[in-house]
Amino acid sequence: DAGVTQSPTHLIKTRGQQVTLRCSPISGHKSVSWYQQVLGQGPQFIFQYYEKEERGRGNFPDRFSARQFPNYSSELNVNALLLGDSALYLCASSLMGLAQYEQYFGPGTRLTVT
Amino acid sequence: AQTVTQSQPEMSVQEAETVTLSCTYDTSESDYYLFWYKQPPSRQMILVIRQEAYKQQNATENRFSVNFQKAAKSFSLKISDSQLGDAAMYFCAYRSDPLNSGGSNYKLTFGKGTLLTVNP
């Protein structure tokens, strides 16, 4: 089975622009989470979606938004980009939103803001 | 809020030897899950091992085992017979039990990571 896929792999944007990152979960997985990993740090939780509803949100500004589609894929949107938004954005999927189900991570999207 | 601390930014080990990576966490919850993830230079985060807080027995997965000390809030990872492919960034992570957190707190809280180098 294919793992979690993310697109694009790399992205370069300018301050003030908007960006959309995409994630396709493992087939059958209904929960998707997004994490931001700044260089040299551990990932930080941004959002979790389960059955197309937001189930959790981390400490990120309203410039960050996300949604989940009927096929359980997800998009993360970031508006008014700042230099500090430069990071690896990781998507993780799980079978259900319950804690005992493992989260499987995608390869990430490397966003560079100049 | 829960916090996870990895006090060793870098560790090195000789091939075939054993190394232990440290992790401590802070929580007021009694039920939770702990994980060790591996992130090789290719970036894909891979689950290495997990531990449920209600289980007293330490988890083991082949060459990987944990020492879970609930009272001390310590969760170390031991890698035996280290291999070159074990070289990676290792992250300790905490996850609440949503049944005890009012609903849907499924997020993982990560430490800053430990970079493991394996020397041939």
PDB file of C-alpha atoms in Angstrom:
ATOM      1  CA  ASP A   1       0.000   0.000   0.000  1.00  0.00           C
ATOM      2  CA  ALA A   2       1.132   3.520  -0.697  1.00  0.00           C
ATOM      3  CA  GLY A   3       2.150   5.551   2.311  1.00  0.00           C
ATOM      4  CA  VAL A   4       1.214   9.108   3.139  1.00  0.00           C
ATOM      5  CA  THR A   5       2.010  11.383   0.212  1.00  0.00           C
ATOM      6  CA  GLN A   6       2.578  15.106   0.275  1.00  0.00           C
ATOM      7  CA  SER A   7       2.947  17.702  -2.442  1.00  0.00           C
ATOM      8  CA  PRO A   8       4.882  19.624  -3.388  1.00  0.00           C
ATOM      9  CA  THR A   9       8.215  18.351  -2.075  1.00  0.00           C
ATOM     10  CA  HIS A  10       9.802  21.762  -1.992  1.00  0.00           C
ATOM     11  CA  LEU A  11       8.368  25.249  -2.240  1.00  0.00           C
ATOM     12  CA  ILE A  12       9.858  28.713  -2.264  1.00  0.00           C
ATOM     13  CA  LYS A  13       7.618  31.673  -1.524  1.00  0.00           C
ATOM     14  CA  THR A  14       8.018  35.359  -0.804  1.00  0.00           C
ATOM     15  CA  ARG A  15       6.936  37.099   2.375  1.00  0.00           C
ATOM     16  CA  GLY A  16       3.272  38.058   2.268  1.00  0.00           C
ATOM     17  CA  GLN A  17       2.315  35.351  -0.197  1.00  0.00           C
ATOM     18  CA  GLN A  18      -0.059  32.497   0.429  1.00  0.00           C
ATOM     19  CA  VAL A  19       0.721  28.789   0.160  1.00  0.00           C
ATOM     20  CA  THR A  20      -1.292  25.572  -0.030  1.00  0.00           C
ATOM     21  CA  LEU A  21       0.203  22.229   0.944  1.00  0.00           C
ATOM     22  CA  ARG A  22      -1.465  18.937   0.156  1.00  0.00           C
ATOM     23  CA  CYS A  23      -1.612  15.579   1.837  1.00  0.00           C
ATOM     24  CA  SER A  24      -3.070  12.221   0.850  1.00  0.00           C
ATOM     25  CA  PRO A  25      -3.464   9.763   3.721  1.00  0.00           C
ATOM     26  CA  ILE A  26      -2.933   6.043   3.598  1.00  0.00           C
ATOM     27  CA  SER A  27      -5.923   4.352   2.003  1.00  0.00           C
ATOM     28  CA  GLY A  28      -8.586   3.744   4.649  1.00  0.00           C
ATOM     29  CA  HIS A  29      -7.193   6.290   7.083  1.00  0.00           C
ATOM     30  CA  LYS A  30      -9.725   8.900   8.106  1.00  0.00           C
ATOM     31  CA  SER A  31      -7.636  11.135  10.346  1.00  0.00           C
ATOM     32  CA  VAL A  32      -5.007  13.607   9.183  1.00  0.00           C
ATOM     33  CA  SER A  33      -2.741  15.745  11.335  1.00  0.00           C
ATOM     34  CA  TRP A  34      -0.375  18.540  10.350  1.00  0.00           C
ATOM     35  CA  TYR A  35       2.908  19.402  12.046  1.00  0.00           C
ATOM     36  CA  GLN A  36       5.480  22.137  11.537  1.00  0.00           C
ATOM     37  CA  GLN A  37       9.134  21.204  12.010  1.00  0.00           C
ATOM     38  CA  VAL A  38      11.522  24.114  12.167  1.00  0.00           C
ATOM     39  CA  LEU A  39      15.147  23.207  11.487  1.00  0.00           C
ATOM     40  CA  GLY A  40      16.763  21.677  14.548  1.00  0.00           C
ATOM     41  CA  GLN A  41      13.500  21.278  16.450  1.00  0.00           C
ATOM     42  CA  GLY A  42      10.898  18.597  16.973  1.00  0.00           C
ATOM     43  CA  PRO A  43       7.622  18.784  15.068  1.00  0.00           C
ATOM     44  CA  GLN A  44       4.914  21.016  16.504  1.00  0.00           C
ATOM     45  CA  PHE A  45       1.238  20.161  16.170  1.00  0.00           C
ATOM     46  CA  ILE A  46      -0.834  22.467  13.971  1.00  0.00           C
ATOM     47  CA  PHE A  47      -4.135  20.710  13.239  1.00  0.00           C
ATOM     48  CA  GLN A  48      -5.930  17.412  13.387  1.00  0.00           C
ATOM     49  CA  TYR A  49      -8.896  16.506  11.194  1.00  0.00           C
ATOM     50  CA  TYR A  50     -11.094  13.465  11.519  1.00  0.00           C
ATOM     51  CA  GLU A  51     -14.057  12.731   9.295  1.00  0.00           C
ATOM     52  CA  LYS A  52     -13.689  16.183   7.743  1.00  0.00           C
ATOM     53  CA  GLU A  53     -14.034  17.984  11.057  1.00  0.00           C
ATOM     54  CA  GLU A  54     -11.342  19.858  12.951  1.00  0.00           C
ATOM     55  CA  ARG A  55     -10.635  17.897  16.124  1.00  0.00           C
ATOM     56  CA  GLY A  56      -7.626  19.752  17.443  1.00  0.00           C
ATOM     57  CA  ARG A  57      -5.638  22.895  16.894  1.00  0.00           C
ATOM     58  CA  GLY A  58      -2.192  23.830  18.103  1.00  0.00           C
ATOM     59  CA  ASN A  59      -0.869  27.225  19.117  1.00  0.00           C
ATOM     60  CA  PHE A  60      -0.641  28.745  15.654  1.00  0.00           C
ATOM     61  CA  PRO A  61      -2.073  32.045  14.381  1.00  0.00           C
ATOM     62  CA  ASP A  62      -5.216  32.314  12.291  1.00  0.00           C
ATOM     63  CA  ARG A  63      -3.038  32.658   9.205  1.00  0.00           C
ATOM     64  CA  PHE A  64      -2.904  28.875   9.328  1.00  0.00           C
ATOM     65  CA  SER A  65      -5.986  26.997   8.187  1.00  0.00           C
ATOM     66  CA  ALA A  66      -6.754  23.540   6.916  1.00  0.00           C
ATOM     67  CA  ARG A  67      -9.509  21.388   5.613  1.00  0.00           C
ATOM     68  CA  GLN A  68     -10.212  17.755   4.885  1.00  0.00           C
ATOM     69  CA  PHE A  69     -12.053  16.554   1.821  1.00  0.00           C
ATOM     70  CA  PRO A  70     -14.593  13.731   1.408  1.00  0.00           C
ATOM     71  CA  ASN A  71     -11.796  11.440   0.186  1.00  0.00           C
ATOM     72  CA  TYR A  72      -9.921  12.252   3.457  1.00  0.00           C
ATOM     73  CA  SER A  73      -7.113  14.127   1.731  1.00  0.00           C
ATOM     74  CA  SER A  74      -6.220  17.426   3.315  1.00  0.00           C
ATOM     75  CA  GLU A  75      -4.869  20.859   2.543  1.00  0.00           C
ATOM     76  CA  LEU A  76      -2.953  23.196   4.806  1.00  0.00           C
ATOM     77  CA  ASN A  77      -3.119  26.884   3.908  1.00  0.00           C
ATOM     78  CA  VAL A  78      -0.856  29.575   5.234  1.00  0.00           C
ATOM     79  CA  ASN A  79      -1.615  33.220   4.451  1.00  0.00           C
ATOM     80  CA  ALA A  80       0.594  36.297   4.701  1.00  0.00           C
ATOM     81  CA  LEU A  81       3.768  34.249   4.906  1.00  0.00           C
ATOM     82  CA  LEU A  82       6.497  35.293   7.311  1.00  0.00           C
ATOM     83  CA  LEU A  83      10.160  34.334   7.257  1.00  0.00           C
ATOM     84  CA  GLY A  84       9.503  32.316  10.417  1.00  0.00           C
ATOM     85  CA  ASP A  85       7.099  30.072   8.525  1.00  0.00           C
ATOM     86  CA  SER A  86      10.067  28.469   6.782  1.00  0.00           C
ATOM     87  CA  ALA A  87       9.982  24.869   7.922  1.00  0.00           C
ATOM     88  CA  LEU A  88       9.291  21.270   7.015  1.00  0.00           C
ATOM     89  CA  TYR A  89       5.550  20.658   7.095  1.00  0.00           C
ATOM     90  CA  LEU A  90       4.633  17.110   7.956  1.00  0.00           C
ATOM     91  CA  CYS A  91       1.343  15.363   7.434  1.00  0.00           C
ATOM     92  CA  ALA A  92       0.418  12.253   9.392  1.00  0.00           C
ATOM     93  CA  SER A  93      -2.518   9.935   8.936  1.00  0.00           C
ATOM     94  CA  SER A  94      -4.094   7.381  11.218  1.00  0.00           C
ATOM     95  CA  LEU A  95      -6.854   4.856  10.880  1.00  0.00           C
ATOM     96  CA  MET A  96      -9.045   6.669  13.338  1.00  0.00           C
ATOM     97  CA  GLY A  97      -8.643   9.637  15.604  1.00  0.00           C
ATOM     98  CA  LEU A  98      -8.128   7.563  18.714  1.00  0.00           C
ATOM     99  CA  ALA A  99      -4.870   7.661  20.598  1.00  0.00           C
ATOM    100  CA  GLN A 100      -4.085   3.984  20.252  1.00  0.00           C
ATOM    101  CA  TYR A 101      -3.942   4.176  16.477  1.00  0.00           C
ATOM    102  CA  GLU A 102      -0.486   4.957  15.123  1.00  0.00           C
ATOM    103  CA  GLN A 103       0.264   8.064  13.165  1.00  0.00           C
ATOM    104  CA  TYR A 104       2.089   7.472   9.901  1.00  0.00           C
ATOM    105  CA  PHE A 105       4.059  10.411   8.590  1.00  0.00           C
ATOM    106  CA  GLY A 106       4.600  11.593   5.062  1.00  0.00           C
ATOM    107  CA  PRO A 107       7.942  12.807   3.704  1.00  0.00           C
ATOM    108  CA  GLY A 108       7.013  16.435   4.269  1.00  0.00           C
ATOM    109  CA  THR A 109       6.979  19.642   2.257  1.00  0.00           C
ATOM    110  CA  ARG A 110       9.981  21.911   2.685  1.00  0.00           C
ATOM    111  CA  LEU A 111       8.749  25.521   2.614  1.00  0.00           C
ATOM    112  CA  THR A 112      11.241  28.337   2.274  1.00  0.00           C
ATOM    113  CA  VAL A 113      10.043  31.903   2.688  1.00  0.00           C
ATOM    114  CA  THR A 114      12.341  34.616   1.362  1.00  0.00           C
TER     115      THR A 114
ATOM    116  CA  ALA B   1       0.445  21.463  29.069  1.00  0.00           C
ATOM    117  CA  GLN B   2       2.661  18.495  28.551  1.00  0.00           C
ATOM    118  CA  THR B   3       6.345  18.927  27.794  1.00  0.00           C
ATOM    119  CA  VAL B   4       8.940  16.492  26.529  1.00  0.00           C
ATOM    120  CA  THR B   5      12.648  16.982  27.172  1.00  0.00           C
ATOM    121  CA  GLN B   6      15.517  15.258  25.419  1.00  0.00           C
ATOM    122  CA  SER B   7      18.682  16.378  27.146  1.00  0.00           C
ATOM    123  CA  GLN B   8      21.140  14.843  24.681  1.00  0.00           C
ATOM    124  CA  PRO B   9      21.305  16.872  21.452  1.00  0.00           C
ATOM    125  CA  GLU B  10      23.825  14.415  19.987  1.00  0.00           C
ATOM    126  CA  MET B  11      25.000  10.899  20.744  1.00  0.00           C
ATOM    127  CA  SER B  12      27.416   8.564  19.030  1.00  0.00           C
ATOM    128  CA  VAL B  13      27.912   4.818  19.213  1.00  0.00           C
ATOM    129  CA  GLN B  14      30.203   2.262  17.662  1.00  0.00           C
ATOM    130  CA  GLU B  15      28.644  -0.226  15.330  1.00  0.00           C
ATOM    131  CA  ALA B  16      27.456  -3.355  17.199  1.00  0.00           C
ATOM    132  CA  GLU B  17      27.470  -1.590  20.560  1.00  0.00           C
ATOM    133  CA  THR B  18      24.565  -0.408  22.709  1.00  0.00           C
ATOM    134  CA  VAL B  19      23.386   3.139  23.196  1.00  0.00           C
ATOM    135  CA  THR B  20      20.676   4.670  25.373  1.00  0.00           C
ATOM    136  CA  LEU B  21      18.801   7.846  24.499  1.00  0.00           C
ATOM    137  CA  SER B  22      17.136   9.758  27.328  1.00  0.00           C
ATOM    138  CA  CYS B  23      13.715  11.366  27.500  1.00  0.00           C
ATOM    139  CA  THR B  24      11.773  12.913  30.338  1.00  0.00           C
ATOM    140  CA  TYR B  25       8.301  14.364  30.232  1.00  0.00           C
ATOM    141  CA  ASP B  26       6.002  16.379  32.386  1.00  0.00           C
ATOM    142  CA  THR B  27       2.306  15.660  32.726  1.00  0.00           C
ATOM    143  CA  SER B  28      -0.433  15.596  35.303  1.00  0.00           C
ATOM    144  CA  GLU B  29      -2.307  12.861  33.450  1.00  0.00           C
ATOM    145  CA  SER B  30      -2.298   9.237  34.505  1.00  0.00           C
ATOM    146  CA  ASP B  31      -3.132   7.663  31.160  1.00  0.00           C
ATOM    147  CA  TYR B  32      -1.124   8.497  28.074  1.00  0.00           C
ATOM    148  CA  TYR B  33       1.075   7.059  25.357  1.00  0.00           C
ATOM    149  CA  LEU B  34       4.776   7.500  24.721  1.00  0.00           C
ATOM    150  CA  PHE B  35       6.603   7.003  21.456  1.00  0.00           C
ATOM    151  CA  TRP B  36      10.039   7.014  19.954  1.00  0.00           C
ATOM    152  CA  TYR B  37      10.225   8.146  16.339  1.00  0.00           C
ATOM    153  CA  LYS B  38      13.209   7.957  14.011  1.00  0.00           C
ATOM    154  CA  GLN B  39      13.812  10.544  11.308  1.00  0.00           C
ATOM    155  CA  PRO B  40      16.618   9.569   8.899  1.00  0.00           C
ATOM    156  CA  PRO B  41      18.201  12.171   6.642  1.00  0.00           C
ATOM    157  CA  SER B  42      15.538  11.342   4.032  1.00  0.00           C
ATOM    158  CA  ARG B  43      13.095  13.056   6.424  1.00  0.00           C
ATOM    159  CA  GLN B  44      10.362  10.416   6.681  1.00  0.00           C
ATOM    160  CA  MET B  45       9.386  10.018  10.332  1.00  0.00           C
ATOM    161  CA  ILE B  46       9.135   6.355  11.309  1.00  0.00           C
ATOM    162  CA  LEU B  47       7.656   4.933  14.492  1.00  0.00           C
ATOM    163  CA  VAL B  48      10.249   2.898  16.388  1.00  0.00           C
ATOM    164  CA  ILE B  49       8.410   1.852  19.522  1.00  0.00           C
ATOM    165  CA  ARG B  50       5.433   2.800  21.669  1.00  0.00           C
ATOM    166  CA  GLN B  51       4.517   2.414  25.326  1.00  0.00           C
ATOM    167  CA  GLU B  52       1.121   2.657  26.977  1.00  0.00           C
ATOM    168  CA  ALA B  53       1.378   4.271  30.403  1.00  0.00           C
ATOM    169  CA  TYR B  54      -0.955   1.728  31.994  1.00  0.00           C
ATOM    170  CA  LYS B  55       1.374  -1.123  31.057  1.00  0.00           C
ATOM    171  CA  GLN B  56       4.107  -1.881  33.545  1.00  0.00           C
ATOM    172  CA  GLN B  57       6.045  -4.062  31.128  1.00  0.00           C
ATOM    173  CA  ASN B  58       8.604  -2.224  29.049  1.00  0.00           C
ATOM    174  CA  ALA B  59       8.022  -2.370  25.302  1.00  0.00           C
ATOM    175  CA  THR B  60      10.489  -4.183  23.057  1.00  0.00           C
ATOM    176  CA  GLU B  61      10.816  -4.265  19.270  1.00  0.00           C
ATOM    177  CA  ASN B  62      13.718  -6.413  18.112  1.00  0.00           C
ATOM    178  CA  ARG B  63      16.903  -4.433  18.934  1.00  0.00           C
ATOM    179  CA  PHE B  64      14.941  -1.531  20.402  1.00  0.00           C
ATOM    180  CA  SER B  65      13.650  -1.467  23.958  1.00  0.00           C
ATOM    181  CA  VAL B  66      12.501   1.157  26.390  1.00  0.00           C
ATOM    182  CA  ASN B  67      12.951   1.773  30.084  1.00  0.00           C
ATOM    183  CA  PHE B  68       9.694   3.334  31.213  1.00  0.00           C
ATOM    184  CA  GLN B  69       9.745   4.775  34.708  1.00  0.00           C
ATOM    185  CA  LYS B  70       6.290   6.265  35.263  1.00  0.00           C
ATOM    186  CA  ALA B  71       6.926   7.747  38.682  1.00  0.00           C
ATOM    187  CA  ALA B  72      10.100   9.424  37.476  1.00  0.00           C
ATOM    188  CA  LYS B  73       8.426  10.408  34.173  1.00  0.00           C
ATOM    189  CA  SER B  74      11.311   8.933  32.271  1.00  0.00           C
ATOM    190  CA  PHE B  75      11.211   7.062  28.967  1.00  0.00           C
ATOM    191  CA  SER B  76      14.608   6.064  27.596  1.00  0.00           C
ATOM    192  CA  LEU B  77      15.323   4.150  24.394  1.00  0.00           C
ATOM    193  CA  LYS B  78      17.992   1.472  24.244  1.00  0.00           C
ATOM    194  CA  ILE B  79      19.365   0.385  20.891  1.00  0.00           C
ATOM    195  CA  SER B  80      21.305  -2.860  21.016  1.00  0.00           C
ATOM    196  CA  ASP B  81      23.754  -4.107  18.388  1.00  0.00           C
ATOM    197  CA  SER B  82      23.735  -0.700  16.693  1.00  0.00           C
ATOM    198  CA  GLN B  83      23.801  -0.695  12.910  1.00  0.00           C
ATOM    199  CA  LEU B  84      24.829   1.979  10.431  1.00  0.00           C
ATOM    200  CA  GLY B  85      21.193   2.282   9.385  1.00  0.00           C
ATOM    201  CA  ASP B  86      20.256   3.364  12.896  1.00  0.00           C
ATOM    202  CA  ALA B  87      21.904   6.726  12.291  1.00  0.00           C
ATOM    203  CA  ALA B  88      19.130   9.315  12.436  1.00  0.00           C
ATOM    204  CA  MET B  89      17.429  11.949  14.530  1.00  0.00           C
ATOM    205  CA  TYR B  90      15.394  10.313  17.278  1.00  0.00           C
ATOM    206  CA  PHE B  91      12.372  12.025  18.754  1.00  0.00           C
ATOM    207  CA  CYS B  92      10.550  11.167  21.944  1.00  0.00           C
ATOM    208  CA  ALA B  93       6.844  11.991  21.814  1.00  0.00           C
ATOM    209  CA  TYR B  94       3.885  12.125  24.206  1.00  0.00           C
ATOM    210  CA  ARG B  95       0.228  11.688  23.447  1.00  0.00           C
ATOM    211  CA  SER B  96      -2.703  12.103  25.802  1.00  0.00           C
ATOM    212  CA  ASP B  97      -5.409   9.507  26.086  1.00  0.00           C
ATOM    213  CA  PRO B  98      -8.388  11.341  24.560  1.00  0.00           C
ATOM    214  CA  LEU B  99     -10.757   9.457  26.815  1.00  0.00           C
ATOM    215  CA  ASN B 100      -9.225  11.354  29.705  1.00  0.00           C
ATOM    216  CA  SER B 101      -8.789  14.686  27.964  1.00  0.00           C
ATOM    217  CA  GLY B 102     -12.332  15.583  27.210  1.00  0.00           C
ATOM    218  CA  GLY B 103     -12.584  14.357  23.672  1.00  0.00           C
ATOM    219  CA  SER B 104     -10.203  14.734  20.846  1.00  0.00           C
ATOM    220  CA  ASN B 105      -6.734  15.591  22.044  1.00  0.00           C
ATOM    221  CA  TYR B 106      -4.787  13.367  19.723  1.00  0.00           C
ATOM    222  CA  LYS B 107      -1.798  15.541  19.143  1.00  0.00           C
ATOM    223  CA  LEU B 108       1.764  14.339  19.567  1.00  0.00           C
ATOM    224  CA  THR B 109       4.075  16.519  21.652  1.00  0.00           C
ATOM    225  CA  PHE B 110       7.670  16.025  20.586  1.00  0.00           C
ATOM    226  CA  GLY B 111      11.007  16.644  22.218  1.00  0.00           C
ATOM    227  CA  LYS B 112      13.762  18.489  20.358  1.00  0.00           C
ATOM    228  CA  GLY B 113      15.415  15.284  19.274  1.00  0.00           C
ATOM    229  CA  THR B 114      18.728  13.479  19.656  1.00  0.00           C
ATOM    230  CA  LEU B 115      21.003  13.082  16.651  1.00  0.00           C
ATOM    231  CA  LEU B 116      22.505   9.603  16.719  1.00  0.00           C
ATOM    232  CA  THR B 117      25.702   8.884  14.826  1.00  0.00           C
ATOM    233  CA  VAL B 118      26.843   5.306  14.321  1.00  0.00           C
ATOM    234  CA  ASN B 119      30.564   4.883  13.733  1.00  0.00           C
ATOM    235  CA  PRO B 120      31.826   1.894  11.705  1.00  0.00           C
TER     236      PRO B 120
END
